[in-house]
CSV table of C-alpha atoms in Angstrom, one decimal:
chain,number,residue,atom,x,y,z
A,1015,MET,CA,22.8,-7.6,-41.0
A,1016,ILE,CA,22.9,-4.6,-43.4
A,1017,LYS,CA,19.8,-3.2,-42.1
A,1018,ASN,CA,21.5,-2.8,-38.8
A,1019,THR,CA,23.9,0.1,-40.1
A,1020,LEU,CA,22.6,1.1,-43.3
A,1021,SER,CA,20.5,3.9,-42.1
A,1022,ASN,CA,23.6,5.7,-40.9
A,1023,VAL,CA,25.5,4.9,-44.1
A,1024,MET,CA,22.8,6.5,-46.2
A,1025,ALA,CA,22.5,9.7,-44.1
A,1026,ALA,CA,26.4,10.2,-44.6
A,1027,THR,CA,26.7,9.3,-48.3
A,1028,PHE,CA,25.8,11.6,-51.1
A,1029,CYS,CA,25.7,12.0,-54.8
A,1030,ILE,CA,28.4,14.7,-56.2
A,1031,GLU,CA,27.1,16.8,-59.0
A,1032,LEU,CA,29.7,18.7,-61.0
A,1033,PRO,CA,29.2,21.3,-63.7
A,1034,ASN,CA,28.6,19.4,-67.0
A,1035,GLY,CA,29.9,21.2,-70.2
A,1036,LYS,CA,27.5,19.1,-72.4
A,1037,ALA,CA,24.5,20.3,-70.5
A,1038,GLY,CA,25.3,23.7,-70.5
A,1039,GLY,CA,27.2,24.0,-67.5
A,1040,MET,CA,24.4,22.4,-65.3
A,1041,PRO,CA,25.6,20.3,-62.3
A,1042,THR,CA,25.0,16.8,-63.1
A,1043,PRO,CA,25.7,13.4,-61.3
A,1044,ALA,CA,29.5,12.4,-61.5
A,1045,GLY,CA,29.9,10.0,-58.7
A,1046,THR,CA,29.5,9.2,-54.9
A,1047,GLY,CA,31.2,10.3,-51.8
A,1048,PHE,CA,30.6,10.4,-47.9
A,1049,PHE,CA,31.6,12.3,-44.8
A,1050,ILE,CA,34.0,10.8,-42.5
A,1051,SER,CA,34.2,13.4,-39.8
A,1052,PRO,CA,31.4,15.5,-37.9
A,1053,GLU,CA,33.2,18.7,-39.1
A,1054,GLY,CA,32.6,18.1,-42.6
A,1055,TRP,CA,35.8,16.0,-44.0
A,1056,PHE,CA,34.3,14.2,-47.2
A,1057,VAL,CA,36.2,11.5,-49.3
A,1058,THR,CA,35.4,10.3,-52.6
A,1059,ALA,CA,37.4,8.9,-55.5
A,1060,ALA,CA,40.1,11.1,-57.1
A,1061,HIS,CA,39.0,10.7,-60.6
A,1062,VAL,CA,35.6,11.9,-59.8
A,1063,VAL,CA,36.9,15.4,-59.1
A,1064,MET,CA,40.0,15.4,-61.4
A,1065,ASP,CA,39.9,16.4,-65.1
A,1066,LYS,CA,41.2,14.3,-68.2
A,1067,LYS,CA,44.6,15.6,-67.8
A,1068,GLY,CA,44.9,14.4,-64.0
A,1069,TYR,CA,44.3,18.0,-62.4
A,1070,LEU,CA,41.9,19.0,-59.9
A,1071,ARG,CA,38.7,20.5,-61.6
A,1072,LYS,CA,39.0,24.1,-61.4
A,1073,ASP,CA,35.1,24.4,-60.9
A,1074,LEU,CA,35.0,22.3,-57.8
A,1075,ASP,CA,33.7,25.1,-56.0
A,1076,ARG,CA,30.4,24.8,-58.0
A,1077,ALA,CA,29.9,21.3,-56.9
A,1078,PHE,CA,26.9,20.1,-55.0
A,1079,LEU,CA,26.2,17.3,-52.8
A,1080,ILE,CA,22.5,16.0,-52.9
A,1081,LYS,CA,20.5,13.0,-52.0
A,1082,GLU,CA,17.4,11.3,-53.1
A,1083,GLN,CA,14.2,13.1,-51.7
A,1084,ASN,CA,10.6,12.2,-50.9
A,1085,ALA,CA,7.8,14.3,-50.2
A,1086,LYS,CA,7.9,14.3,-46.3
A,1087,ASP,CA,11.6,15.2,-45.9
A,1088,PRO,CA,13.4,18.5,-46.5
A,1089,LYS,CA,15.8,18.6,-49.7
A,1090,LYS,CA,19.3,17.5,-48.7
A,1091,ILE,CA,21.9,19.2,-50.3
A,1092,CYS,CA,25.4,20.8,-49.4
A,1093,GLN,CA,27.4,23.5,-51.0
A,1094,TYR,CA,30.7,25.4,-50.1
A,1095,ILE,CA,33.1,22.5,-50.9
A,1096,SER,CA,36.9,23.1,-50.9
A,1097,PRO,CA,39.7,20.6,-52.0
A,1098,GLY,CA,41.8,18.6,-49.5
A,1099,PRO,CA,44.8,16.4,-50.2
A,1100,ILE,CA,44.6,14.1,-53.4
A,1101,PHE,CA,46.1,10.7,-53.5
A,1102,PRO,CA,46.0,10.0,-57.0
A,1103,GLY,CA,47.8,6.6,-56.9
A,1104,LEU,CA,44.9,5.2,-54.4
A,1105,ASP,CA,42.2,7.1,-56.2
A,1106,ILE,CA,41.1,8.7,-53.2
A,1107,ALA,CA,40.4,12.3,-52.5
A,1108,LEU,CA,39.5,14.5,-49.4
A,1109,LEU,CA,37.4,17.4,-49.6
A,1110,LYS,CA,36.1,19.8,-46.9
A,1111,VAL,CA,32.6,20.9,-46.5
A,1112,ASP,CA,31.8,24.0,-44.5
A,1113,PHE,CA,29.2,23.3,-42.0
A,1114,GLU,CA,28.5,26.9,-41.0
A,1115,LYS,CA,27.8,28.2,-44.3
A,1116,ASN,CA,25.6,25.0,-44.8
A,1117,SER,CA,23.9,25.3,-41.7
A,1118,ASP,CA,20.9,27.4,-43.1
A,1119,LYS,CA,19.9,24.1,-45.0
A,1120,GLU,CA,16.5,23.1,-43.8
A,1121,TRP,CA,18.0,19.5,-43.2
A,1122,LEU,CA,20.6,20.7,-40.9
A,1123,ASP,CA,18.2,22.8,-38.9
A,1124,LYS,CA,19.0,22.1,-35.1
A,1125,LYS,CA,22.1,20.1,-36.1
A,1126,THR,CA,25.6,20.6,-34.8
A,1127,GLU,CA,27.5,18.4,-37.1
A,1128,PHE,CA,27.1,16.5,-40.3
A,1129,PRO,CA,26.5,12.5,-40.2
A,1130,PHE,CA,29.4,10.6,-40.8
A,1131,ILE,CA,30.9,7.1,-41.3
A,1132,LYS,CA,33.9,5.9,-39.2
A,1133,VAL,CA,36.8,4.9,-41.3
A,1134,SER,CA,38.5,1.5,-40.4
A,1135,THR,CA,42.1,0.5,-41.2
A,1136,GLY,CA,41.3,-3.3,-40.3
A,1137,ARG,CA,42.2,-5.8,-42.7
A,1138,LEU,CA,39.3,-7.4,-44.1
A,1139,GLU,CA,39.7,-11.1,-44.8
A,1140,MET,CA,38.5,-13.5,-47.9
A,1141,GLY,CA,34.9,-14.3,-47.1
A,1142,ASP,CA,34.0,-11.2,-44.9
A,1143,GLU,CA,30.6,-9.6,-45.7
A,1144,VAL,CA,30.6,-6.1,-47.0
A,1145,TYR,CA,28.2,-3.7,-48.8
A,1146,SER,CA,28.4,-0.6,-50.9
A,1147,PHE,CA,26.1,2.4,-50.9
A,1148,GLY,CA,26.1,4.7,-53.7
A,1149,TYR,CA,24.5,6.4,-56.7
A,1150,PRO,CA,25.2,4.3,-60.0
A,1151,LEU,CA,23.3,4.8,-63.0
A,1152,SER,CA,21.9,8.2,-61.9
A,1153,SER,CA,21.0,10.3,-64.9
A,1154,TYR,CA,20.1,13.8,-65.7
A,1155,GLY,CA,17.8,15.7,-68.5
A,1156,ILE,CA,17.6,18.9,-70.2
A,1157,ILE,CA,14.1,20.4,-70.5
A,1158,LYS,CA,15.3,23.8,-71.6
A,1159,PRO,CA,18.8,24.1,-72.7
A,1160,GLY,CA,20.8,26.7,-70.5
A,1161,GLU,CA,17.7,27.1,-68.3
A,1162,ILE,CA,16.0,24.1,-67.0
A,1163,GLY,CA,17.2,20.6,-66.3
A,1164,TYR,CA,16.6,17.6,-63.9
A,1165,THR,CA,18.6,15.1,-62.2
A,1166,LYS,CA,17.3,11.6,-61.4
A,1167,LEU,CA,19.2,9.7,-58.6
A,1168,SER,CA,19.5,5.9,-58.2
A,1169,PRO,CA,20.6,5.2,-54.9
A,1170,ARG,CA,21.7,1.4,-54.7
A,1171,VAL,CA,22.9,-1.1,-52.2
A,1172,THR,CA,25.1,-4.0,-53.2
A,1173,SER,CA,25.9,-6.7,-50.9
A,1174,ALA,CA,29.3,-8.5,-51.4
A,1175,ILE,CA,31.9,-10.7,-49.9
A,1176,ILE,CA,35.6,-10.2,-50.2
A,1177,SER,CA,36.7,-12.5,-53.0
A,1178,SER,CA,40.4,-11.5,-52.6
A,1179,ASN,CA,42.8,-9.1,-50.9
A,1180,PHE,CA,45.9,-8.2,-52.4
A,1181,ASP,CA,48.9,-5.7,-52.0
A,1182,THR,CA,50.7,-4.0,-54.7
A,1183,ASN,CA,54.5,-4.3,-54.8
A,1184,MET,CA,55.0,-0.4,-53.9
A,1185,GLY,CA,55.4,-0.9,-50.4
A,1186,ALA,CA,53.9,0.6,-47.5
A,1187,LYS,CA,52.8,3.7,-49.3
A,1188,GLY,CA,51.3,1.7,-52.3
A,1189,PRO,CA,47.8,1.1,-52.4
A,1190,LYS,CA,45.8,-2.0,-50.9
A,1191,ASN,CA,43.0,-3.4,-52.8
A,1192,TYR,CA,40.3,-5.9,-52.2
A,1193,VAL,CA,38.3,-7.6,-54.8
A,1194,LEU,CA,34.6,-8.1,-54.4
A,1195,ASP,CA,32.7,-11.0,-55.7
A,1196,LYS,CA,30.1,-8.3,-57.5
A,1197,ALA,CA,30.8,-5.7,-60.1
A,1198,LEU,CA,30.0,-2.2,-59.1
A,1199,ASN,CA,28.5,0.3,-61.6
A,1200,TYR,CA,29.5,3.9,-62.9
A,1201,GLY,CA,28.5,6.2,-60.5
A,1202,ASN,CA,29.4,4.4,-57.4
A,1203,SER,CA,33.0,5.9,-57.6
A,1204,GLY,CA,33.8,7.2,-54.2
A,1205,GLY,CA,31.2,5.4,-52.5
A,1206,PRO,CA,32.0,3.5,-49.2
A,1207,ILE,CA,32.6,-0.3,-48.9
A,1208,ILE,CA,31.1,-1.1,-45.3
A,1209,ALA,CA,31.9,-4.1,-43.1
A,1210,THR,CA,28.5,-5.3,-42.8
A,1211,GLU,CA,29.3,-6.4,-38.9
A,1212,THR,CA,30.5,-2.9,-37.7
A,1213,GLY,CA,29.3,-0.4,-40.3
A,1214,HIS,CA,32.8,1.1,-40.6
A,1215,ALA,CA,34.1,1.9,-44.1
A,1216,HIS,CA,37.1,0.0,-45.0
A,1217,ALA,CA,37.6,1.1,-48.6
A,1218,ILE,CA,36.0,3.1,-51.4
A,1219,CYS,CA,34.8,2.5,-54.8
A,1220,SER,CA,37.8,3.2,-56.9
A,1221,ARG,CA,38.5,1.3,-59.8
A,1222,PHE,CA,36.6,0.0,-62.8
A,1223,GLN,CA,37.5,-3.0,-65.1
A,1224,PRO,CA,39.6,-4.1,-66.5
A,1225,LEU,CA,42.4,-4.2,-63.9
A,1226,VAL,CA,45.5,-5.9,-64.7
A,1227,VAL,CA,47.5,-7.4,-61.5
A,1228,PRO,CA,51.1,-8.5,-61.8
A,1229,GLN,CA,51.1,-12.3,-60.6
A,1230,GLN,CA,54.3,-13.0,-58.8
A,1231,HIS,CA,54.2,-16.9,-59.3
A,1232,ILE,CA,54.1,-16.5,-63.2
A,1233,LYS,CA,57.1,-14.9,-64.8
A,1234,ASP,CA,57.8,-13.6,-68.4
A,1235,ASN,CA,60.9,-14.7,-70.5
A,1236,ASN,CA,62.5,-12.0,-68.6
A,1237,GLY,CA,61.7,-12.9,-64.9
A,1238,ASN,CA,59.1,-10.3,-64.5
A,1239,PRO,CA,55.8,-11.2,-63.0
A,1240,LEU,CA,53.2,-11.6,-65.8
A,1241,PRO,CA,50.1,-9.3,-65.6
A,1242,ILE,CA,46.8,-11.0,-65.5
A,1243,MET,CA,43.5,-9.1,-66.3
A,1244,ILE,CA,40.8,-9.5,-63.6
A,1245,PRO,CA,37.4,-10.1,-65.3
A,1246,SER,CA,34.6,-7.4,-65.2
A,1247,LEU,CA,32.2,-9.2,-63.1
A,1248,TYR,CA,34.5,-8.2,-60.2
A,1249,GLY,CA,34.7,-5.2,-58.3
A,1250,VAL,CA,38.2,-3.6,-57.1
A,1251,VAL,CA,38.3,-1.2,-54.3
A,1252,SER,CA,41.0,0.8,-52.5
A,1253,SER,CA,41.6,0.3,-48.8
A,1254,PHE,CA,42.0,3.0,-46.2
A,1255,ASN,CA,45.0,1.3,-44.9
A,1256,ASN,CA,47.6,3.5,-46.1
A,1257,LYS,CA,50.3,5.3,-44.3
A,1258,ASP,CA,49.9,8.7,-45.9
A,1259,ILE,CA,46.0,8.8,-45.6
A,1260,VAL,CA,46.0,7.5,-41.9
A,1261,GLY,CA,48.5,10.0,-41.1
A,1262,PHE,CA,46.5,12.9,-42.6
A,1263,LEU,CA,43.4,11.6,-40.9
A,1264,MET,CA,45.0,11.2,-37.5
A,1265,SER,CA,46.4,14.8,-37.7
A,1266,LEU,CA,42.9,16.1,-38.2
A,1267,ASP,CA,41.6,13.9,-35.4
A,1268,ILE,CA,39.3,12.3,-37.4
A,1269,PRO,CA,37.9,9.1,-35.9
A,1270,ILE,CA,39.6,5.9,-37.1
A,1271,GLU,CA,38.9,2.2,-36.0
A,1272,GLU,CA,41.6,-0.5,-36.3
């Protein structure tokens, strides 16, 4: 059941806010991400933290990680974020959040580490149950330009099954993708795709439709695989089962399940 693992997933997953030029530089929701180690390694989709030209955003040091809040809980927020390695072909970016500099936050009082989700490189099969957690359709508003604004977060859980799994023709370093039987909305980008049974993150929400996939069994007049567009009612996500990513995580002793 999703409820068995959801509390940990929710604790480790945050909305990423980045400065928005259209809102006078105010940080506004840009996507989702989650901690994958107690020391503060954090993963999101590369396109969340890259500019339109494909470069890492220069204002990443002004980013915030925030969560929804109720009247009883202290405000959950993180700052002091630095870039780690980016894997544009996989649409995966790693960031590092400084625990010591954030340790004065009330929600981290008496804690010695960040909550985190274990990454798994195990292969999911068709029919496996998964779910996503993220901040789709979150919004913001301006009360007084340049001075006062607000953010409205919209945390959502989406249950799904693996509708298909396919590998690209790029070899061991190429992306391995899963197709879900549900679409994921803008704002889910960078959020975890969790195996319902274990609570481990096998993939991240990375791509939005349409996605064109070469079909090896259908050829054009030149003998090349004919690309077929996947309909927008499906979600396509990137697996962590990649040689470069696994090697980097292992070099940092980040917990990985197979």
